Amino acid sequence: MSRQQHFGWFLARGFGPHGWGSPSLDWDWRWTSPELYQQSARELERAGFDFVLIEDAPSLGSAATIDLRVRHAFGGPKHDPLLLAPYLFAATTHLGIIPTVNPAAYLPYTAARQFATLQHLSGHRLGLNVVTDTASARHFGDAPQLGHDAAYDRAEEWLSGLRALWRSWGDGALVTDPVSGVYADGSRLDAVRHRGEYFAFDGPLNAIPFEHGEPVIASPGGSGRGLAFAGANSDIQLALAPLHEQSVREYRARIHAAAIERGRTPEDIKILFAIQPTIVASAAEADRLVAAAADPDDDTLRLIARRQSSDLETDLTGLDLDAPLDLGIFGEHVSQGSIRRLTGDRDVASTPLRTHLAALARLGRISDRTGFVGTADEFADLIEELGDWGNDGILLWGDLHPVTIHRTLDELVPVLRRRGILRRDLIDGGLHATLRAF
């Protein structure tokens, strides 16, 4: 029997114009209405997935990149995923929902109370993908934009503040005794007076404690500071790393070391590597797709440049394709993981931008580990191999659209279940219970 793993779905486009730019637009799902996402969430729950994680960026970016982000809907518009979450909870019974939240956008007391409310309403299925996007700072006040590490410091203070408020109801504070008529014992509530570098607030929280744990915390990030944050705080780490054994084992070792340094155990964090596979019916079809993408033309490279400009909040479209990329064009707020996704392991000083973009445009075969195009059985082989290296799970990457869900999972789910990789049973007790089941 293969090693069972956790599965999540990464809604990488965020709560935005799903189907735009693809034939699935003609299914006539409205991206602004909940039915599209509810239908997809039900399918993922039936498939045995643990959660959906919804990307977000509250900002349309800098003046230089706004048009790039909205012209083809690569980076905007985006609606608030936190407000989509209740609709997804209503459509499912066990699926976890993890919207992305930015500490700059929520004062700790307000955040703790809102998230506690959703945790109770959902049956303890809420997660929070905590990001430290500093480019959005101007939307939330006139304070100077923080640097990369300082933004993580603020996020740690924010999250520790939320946890202090969630825990401000001590043992025995919630009585709920109808015989005596006592609902709660106010003497057991903690005032939680916080005066920190970034936030000041008082408690206790006006929301009752949790029965099945606090909201699950997820985080991305590949920098040293980002991995340290995950080790200290996260239940789920979104991993972006080359999927060869040494890289996977080294990445996991760094996360585990960070957890141990903060008094936690490696088992406290589930590390899920994000993959966007193209599942096809046959090896011959996979070979055809890979061959067709082997020599991308300039129009294809410009399309990739537009997408990367949106992701990196940096305009690449006007750069010389045949000149090396100057890393100095990226602001401090730009994710190092996103930059590495563009540049790979290539020498940036000597590699033309054309080569970086072509590498992203080309497809590779799952069977020889050069990419992610292949059959369901070939992808299952890859997941089994990752399991042999100690992997916790897979985060499949794509739109939360029924067409995308079925194209990816129709043949894959039966194969994974037959091999014992993907669970069949629904797990009660909320998202924490699901993550701890194996």
Coordinates of C-alpha atoms in Angstrom, one line a residue, residues 105 132 340 366:
A105 CA -5.4 45.0 6.2
T132 CA 3.2 39.7 4.0
R340 CA 13.4 32.1 -8.6
I366 CA 6.2 13.6 -16.0

